[in-house]
PDB file of C-alpha atoms and ligand atoms in Angstrom:
ATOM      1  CA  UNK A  69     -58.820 105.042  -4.580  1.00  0.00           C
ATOM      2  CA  UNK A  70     -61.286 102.615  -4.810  1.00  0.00           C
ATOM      3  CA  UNK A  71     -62.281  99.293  -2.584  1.00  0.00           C
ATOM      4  CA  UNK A  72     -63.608  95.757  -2.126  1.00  0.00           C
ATOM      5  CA  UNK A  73     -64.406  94.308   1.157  1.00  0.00           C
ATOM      6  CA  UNK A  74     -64.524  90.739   1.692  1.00  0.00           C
ATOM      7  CA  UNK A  75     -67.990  89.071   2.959  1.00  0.00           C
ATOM      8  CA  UNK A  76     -66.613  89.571   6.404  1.00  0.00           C
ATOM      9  CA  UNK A  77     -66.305  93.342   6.229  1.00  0.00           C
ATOM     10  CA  UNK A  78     -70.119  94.075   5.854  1.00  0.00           C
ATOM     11  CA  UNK A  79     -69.457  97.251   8.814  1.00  0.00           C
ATOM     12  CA  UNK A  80     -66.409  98.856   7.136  1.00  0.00           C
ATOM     13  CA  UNK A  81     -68.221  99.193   4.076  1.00  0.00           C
ATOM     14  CA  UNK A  82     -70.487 100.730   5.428  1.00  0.00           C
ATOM     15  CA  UNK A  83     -68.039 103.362   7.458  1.00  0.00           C
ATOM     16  CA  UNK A  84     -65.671 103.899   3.772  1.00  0.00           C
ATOM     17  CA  UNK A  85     -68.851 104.333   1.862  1.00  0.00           C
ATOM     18  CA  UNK A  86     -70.386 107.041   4.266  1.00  0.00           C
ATOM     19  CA  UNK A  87     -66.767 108.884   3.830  1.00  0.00           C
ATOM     20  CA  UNK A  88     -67.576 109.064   0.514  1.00  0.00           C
ATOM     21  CA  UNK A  89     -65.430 106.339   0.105  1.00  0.00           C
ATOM     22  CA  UNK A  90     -66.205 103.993  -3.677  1.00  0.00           C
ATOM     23  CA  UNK A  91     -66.486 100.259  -2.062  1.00  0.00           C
ATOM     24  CA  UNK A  92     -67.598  97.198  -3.872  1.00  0.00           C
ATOM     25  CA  UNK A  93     -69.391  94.717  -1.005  1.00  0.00           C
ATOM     26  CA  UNK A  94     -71.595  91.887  -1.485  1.00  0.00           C
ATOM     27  CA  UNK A  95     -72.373  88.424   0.189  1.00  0.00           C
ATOM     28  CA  UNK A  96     -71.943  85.212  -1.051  1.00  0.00           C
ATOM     29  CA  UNK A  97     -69.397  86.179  -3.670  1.00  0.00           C
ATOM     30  CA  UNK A  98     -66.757  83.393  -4.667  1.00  0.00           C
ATOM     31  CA  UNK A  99     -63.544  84.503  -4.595  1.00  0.00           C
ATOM     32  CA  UNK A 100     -62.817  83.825  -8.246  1.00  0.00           C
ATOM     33  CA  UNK A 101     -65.654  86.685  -8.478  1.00  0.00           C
ATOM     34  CA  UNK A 102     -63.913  88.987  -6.372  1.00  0.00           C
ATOM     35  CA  UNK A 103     -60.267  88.528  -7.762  1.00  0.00           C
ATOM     36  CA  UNK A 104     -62.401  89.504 -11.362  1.00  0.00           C
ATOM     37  CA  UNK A 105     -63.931  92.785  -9.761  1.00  0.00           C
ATOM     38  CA  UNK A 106     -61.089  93.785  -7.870  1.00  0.00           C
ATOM     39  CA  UNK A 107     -58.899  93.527 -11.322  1.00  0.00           C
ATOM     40  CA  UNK A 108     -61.895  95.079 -13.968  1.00  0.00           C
ATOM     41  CA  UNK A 109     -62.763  97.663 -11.295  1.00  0.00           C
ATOM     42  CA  UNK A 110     -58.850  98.503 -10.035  1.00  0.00           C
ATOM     43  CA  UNK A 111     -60.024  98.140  -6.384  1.00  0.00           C
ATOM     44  CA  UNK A 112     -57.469  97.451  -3.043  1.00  0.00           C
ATOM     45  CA  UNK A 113     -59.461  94.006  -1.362  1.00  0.00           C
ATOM     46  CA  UNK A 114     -59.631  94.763   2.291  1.00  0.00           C
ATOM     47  CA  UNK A 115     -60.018  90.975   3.693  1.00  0.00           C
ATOM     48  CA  UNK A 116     -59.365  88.802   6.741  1.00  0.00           C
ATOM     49  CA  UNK A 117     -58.506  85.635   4.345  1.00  0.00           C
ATOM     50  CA  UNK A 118     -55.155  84.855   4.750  1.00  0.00           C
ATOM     51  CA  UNK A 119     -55.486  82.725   1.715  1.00  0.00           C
ATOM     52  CA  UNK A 120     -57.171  84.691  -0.403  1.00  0.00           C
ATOM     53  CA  UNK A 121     -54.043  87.346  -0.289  1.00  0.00           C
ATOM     54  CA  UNK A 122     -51.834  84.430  -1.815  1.00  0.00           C
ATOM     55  CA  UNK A 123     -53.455  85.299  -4.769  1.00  0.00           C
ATOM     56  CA  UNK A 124     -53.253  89.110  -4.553  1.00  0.00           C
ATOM     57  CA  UNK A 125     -50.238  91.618  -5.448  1.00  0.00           C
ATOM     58  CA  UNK A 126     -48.636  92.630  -2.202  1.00  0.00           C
ATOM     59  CA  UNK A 127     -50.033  96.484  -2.759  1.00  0.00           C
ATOM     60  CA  UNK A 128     -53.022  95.734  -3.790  1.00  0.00           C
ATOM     61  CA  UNK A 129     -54.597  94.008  -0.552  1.00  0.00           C
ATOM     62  CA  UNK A 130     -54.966  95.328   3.035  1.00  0.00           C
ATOM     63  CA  UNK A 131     -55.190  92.294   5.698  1.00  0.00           C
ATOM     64  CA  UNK A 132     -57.280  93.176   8.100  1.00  0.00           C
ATOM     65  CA  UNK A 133     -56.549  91.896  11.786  1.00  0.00           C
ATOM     66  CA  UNK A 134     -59.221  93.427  14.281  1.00  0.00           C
ATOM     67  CA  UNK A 135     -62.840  92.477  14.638  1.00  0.00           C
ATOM     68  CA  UNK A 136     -64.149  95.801  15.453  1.00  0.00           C
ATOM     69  CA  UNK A 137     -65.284  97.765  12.714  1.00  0.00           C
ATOM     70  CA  UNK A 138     -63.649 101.219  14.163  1.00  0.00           C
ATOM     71  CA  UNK A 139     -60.290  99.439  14.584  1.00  0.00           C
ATOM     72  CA  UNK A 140     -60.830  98.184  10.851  1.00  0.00           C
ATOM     73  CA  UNK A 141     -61.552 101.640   9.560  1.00  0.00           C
ATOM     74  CA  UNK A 142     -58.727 102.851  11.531  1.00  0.00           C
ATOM     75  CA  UNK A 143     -56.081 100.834   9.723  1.00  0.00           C
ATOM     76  CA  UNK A 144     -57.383 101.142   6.831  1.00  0.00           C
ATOM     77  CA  UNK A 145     -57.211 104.884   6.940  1.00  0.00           C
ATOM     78  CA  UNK A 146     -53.386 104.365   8.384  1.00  0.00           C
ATOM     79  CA  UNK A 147     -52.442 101.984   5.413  1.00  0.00           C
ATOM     80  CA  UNK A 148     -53.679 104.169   3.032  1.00  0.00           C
ATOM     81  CA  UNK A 149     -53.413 107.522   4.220  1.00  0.00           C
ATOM     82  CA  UNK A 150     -56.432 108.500   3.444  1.00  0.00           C
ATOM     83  CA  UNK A 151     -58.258 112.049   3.453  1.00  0.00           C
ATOM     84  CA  UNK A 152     -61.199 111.577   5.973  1.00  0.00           C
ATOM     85  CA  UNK A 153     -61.128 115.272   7.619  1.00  0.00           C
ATOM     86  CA  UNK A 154     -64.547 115.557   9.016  1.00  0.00           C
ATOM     87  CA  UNK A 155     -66.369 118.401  10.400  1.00  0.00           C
ATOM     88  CA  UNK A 156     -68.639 117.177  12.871  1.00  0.00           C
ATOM     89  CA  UNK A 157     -69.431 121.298  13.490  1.00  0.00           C
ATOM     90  CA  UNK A 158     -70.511 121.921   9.876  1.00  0.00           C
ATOM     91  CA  UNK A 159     -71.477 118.859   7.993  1.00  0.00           C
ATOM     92  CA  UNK A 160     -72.273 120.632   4.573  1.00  0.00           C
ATOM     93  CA  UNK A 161     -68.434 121.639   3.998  1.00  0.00           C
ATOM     94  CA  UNK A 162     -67.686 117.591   4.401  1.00  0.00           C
ATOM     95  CA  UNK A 163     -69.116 117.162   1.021  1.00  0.00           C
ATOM     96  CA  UNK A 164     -68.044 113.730   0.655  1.00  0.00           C
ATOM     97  CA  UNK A 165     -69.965 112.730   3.640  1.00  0.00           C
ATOM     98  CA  UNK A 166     -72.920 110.636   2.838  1.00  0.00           C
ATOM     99  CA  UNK A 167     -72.513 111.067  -0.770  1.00  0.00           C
ATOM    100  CA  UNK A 168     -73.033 107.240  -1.529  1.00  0.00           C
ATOM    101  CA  UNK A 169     -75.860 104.816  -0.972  1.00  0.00           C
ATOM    102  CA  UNK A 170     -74.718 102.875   2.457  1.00  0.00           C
ATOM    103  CA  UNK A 171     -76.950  99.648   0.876  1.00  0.00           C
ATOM    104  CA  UNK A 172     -75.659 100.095  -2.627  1.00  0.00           C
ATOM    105  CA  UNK A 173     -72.449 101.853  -2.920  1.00  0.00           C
ATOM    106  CA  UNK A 174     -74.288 104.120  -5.881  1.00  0.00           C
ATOM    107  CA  UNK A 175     -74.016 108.370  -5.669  1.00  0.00           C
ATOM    108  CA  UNK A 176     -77.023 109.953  -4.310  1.00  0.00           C
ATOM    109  CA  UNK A 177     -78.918 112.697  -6.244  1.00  0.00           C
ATOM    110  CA  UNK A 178     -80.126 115.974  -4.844  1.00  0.00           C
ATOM    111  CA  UNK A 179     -83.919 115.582  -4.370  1.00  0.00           C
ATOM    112  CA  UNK A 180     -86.400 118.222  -3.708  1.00  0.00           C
ATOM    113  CA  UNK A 181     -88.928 117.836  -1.097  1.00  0.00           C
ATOM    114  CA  UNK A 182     -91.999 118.001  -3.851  1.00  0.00           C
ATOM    115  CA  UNK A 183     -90.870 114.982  -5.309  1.00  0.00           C
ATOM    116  CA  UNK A 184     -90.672 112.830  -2.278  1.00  0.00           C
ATOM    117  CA  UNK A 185     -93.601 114.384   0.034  1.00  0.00           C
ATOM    118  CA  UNK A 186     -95.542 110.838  -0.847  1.00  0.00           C
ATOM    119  CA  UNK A 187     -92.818 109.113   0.308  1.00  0.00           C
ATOM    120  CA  UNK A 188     -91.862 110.272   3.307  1.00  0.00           C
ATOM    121  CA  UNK A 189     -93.387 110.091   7.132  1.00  0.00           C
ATOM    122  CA  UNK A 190     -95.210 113.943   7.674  1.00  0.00           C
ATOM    123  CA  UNK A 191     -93.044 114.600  10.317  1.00  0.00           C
ATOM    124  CA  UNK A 192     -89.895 114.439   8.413  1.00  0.00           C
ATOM    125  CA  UNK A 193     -91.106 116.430   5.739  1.00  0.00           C
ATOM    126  CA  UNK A 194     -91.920 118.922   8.012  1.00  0.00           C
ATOM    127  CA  UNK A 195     -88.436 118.721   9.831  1.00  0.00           C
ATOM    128  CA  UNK A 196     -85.905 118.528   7.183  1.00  0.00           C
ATOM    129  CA  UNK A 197     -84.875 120.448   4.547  1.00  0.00           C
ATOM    130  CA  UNK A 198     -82.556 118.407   2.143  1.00  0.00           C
ATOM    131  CA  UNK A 199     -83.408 115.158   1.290  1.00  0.00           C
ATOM    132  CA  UNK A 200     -80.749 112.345  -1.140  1.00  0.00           C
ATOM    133  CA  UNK A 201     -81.783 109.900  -2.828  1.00  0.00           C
ATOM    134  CA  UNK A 202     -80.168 106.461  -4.791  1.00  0.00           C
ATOM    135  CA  UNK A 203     -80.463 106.058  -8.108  1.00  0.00           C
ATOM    136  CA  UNK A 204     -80.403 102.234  -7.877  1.00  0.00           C
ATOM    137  CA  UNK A 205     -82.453 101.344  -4.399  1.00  0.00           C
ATOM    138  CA  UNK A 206     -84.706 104.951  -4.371  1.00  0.00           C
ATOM    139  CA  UNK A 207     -84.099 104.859  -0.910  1.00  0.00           C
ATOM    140  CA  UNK A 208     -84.206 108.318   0.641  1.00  0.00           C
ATOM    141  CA  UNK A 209     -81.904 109.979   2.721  1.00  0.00           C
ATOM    142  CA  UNK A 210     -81.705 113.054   5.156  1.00  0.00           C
ATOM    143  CA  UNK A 211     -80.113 113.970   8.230  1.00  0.00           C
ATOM    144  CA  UNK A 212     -82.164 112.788  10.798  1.00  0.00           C
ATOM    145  CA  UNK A 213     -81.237 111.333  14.398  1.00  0.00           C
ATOM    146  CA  UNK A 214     -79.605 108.373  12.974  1.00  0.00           C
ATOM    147  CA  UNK A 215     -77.884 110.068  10.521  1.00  0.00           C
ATOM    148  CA  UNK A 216     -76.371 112.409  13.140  1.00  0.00           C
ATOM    149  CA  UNK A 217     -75.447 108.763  15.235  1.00  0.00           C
ATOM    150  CA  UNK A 218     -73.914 107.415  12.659  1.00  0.00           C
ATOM    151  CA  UNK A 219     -71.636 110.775  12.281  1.00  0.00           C
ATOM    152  CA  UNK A 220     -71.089 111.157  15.708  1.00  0.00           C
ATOM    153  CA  UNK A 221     -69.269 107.570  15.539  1.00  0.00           C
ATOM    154  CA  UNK A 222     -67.186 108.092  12.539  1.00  0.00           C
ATOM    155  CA  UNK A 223     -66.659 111.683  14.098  1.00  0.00           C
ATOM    156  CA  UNK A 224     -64.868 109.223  16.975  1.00  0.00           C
ATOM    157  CA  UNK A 225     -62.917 107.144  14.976  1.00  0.00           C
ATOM    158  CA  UNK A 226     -61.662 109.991  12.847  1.00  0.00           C
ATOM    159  CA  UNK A 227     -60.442 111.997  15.713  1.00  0.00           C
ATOM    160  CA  UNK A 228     -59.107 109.491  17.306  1.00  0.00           C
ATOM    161  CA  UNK A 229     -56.665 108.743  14.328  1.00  0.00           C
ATOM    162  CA  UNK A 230     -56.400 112.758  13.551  1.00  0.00           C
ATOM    163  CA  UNK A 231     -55.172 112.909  17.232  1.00  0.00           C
ATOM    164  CA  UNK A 232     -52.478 110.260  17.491  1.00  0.00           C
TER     165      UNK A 232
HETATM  166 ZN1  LIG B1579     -79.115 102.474  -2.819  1.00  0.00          ZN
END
């Protein structure tokens, strides 16, 4: 299953992307852009336009209600019923997890320290061991103390829905 966010859903995208999630996001699209993507690309539009649903099959759209981000993620997961079992305790068996560029929604390659020891700070060379990077951005990823933040949220949110 694959998804657009709306302008307004900048967070969520970011949350269904580091679930592994495929989600199409970008600001200052036009509408008649997004209808286009969302019909090329066979994506659900997770919005909170109330107008722009008018113009959307009733199963493929999700209207979003809440503000928050978590409560976002939350219904989307509901609606959908999606997969989003996360191991906080062992992070490499949640494969999905942090597959996907957060900035660009592209898969991450495998990269081995050698190739990125230029690119890095010396410290986190020296304390990491796997290192991701996107083929579109060459950003570089690895599990550092934001990265173990940012699971520790969606760790939350997932239990929290796992739980009900
Ligand atoms: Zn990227």
């Amino acid at each position: 299953m694959k998804f657009l966010c709306d302008d307004n859903l900048g967070k969520l995208a970011k949350y269904l992307r580091m679930l592994g999630l495929d989600t199409f996001f970008r600001i200052d699209i036009s509408d008649a852009k997004l209808l286009g993507i969302m019909l090329k690309q066979n994506r659900i539009v997770l919005t909170r336009d109330n107008q722009l649903i008018k113009r959307i099959e009733p199963e493929r759209y999700l209207l979003i209600e809440s503000d928050s981000p978590e409560e976002q993620l939350k219904a989307v997961v509901k609606r959908f019923d999606l997969d989003v079992s996360l191991n906080i305790d062992d992070l490499d068996r949640s494969r999905m997890l942090f597959s996907r560029c957060l900035e660009c929604n592209d898969v991450c390659d495998d990269v081995d320290k050698d190739e990125i020891i230029d690119e890095v700070f010396p410290y986190i060379i020296k304390t990491q061991d796997s290192f991701k990077r996107c083929p579109s951005c060459r950003r570089i990823f690895w599990q550092g103390s934001h990265y173990k933040d940012m699971v520790k949220k969606l760790a939350d949110v997932v239990n929290e829905i796992r739980n009900r």
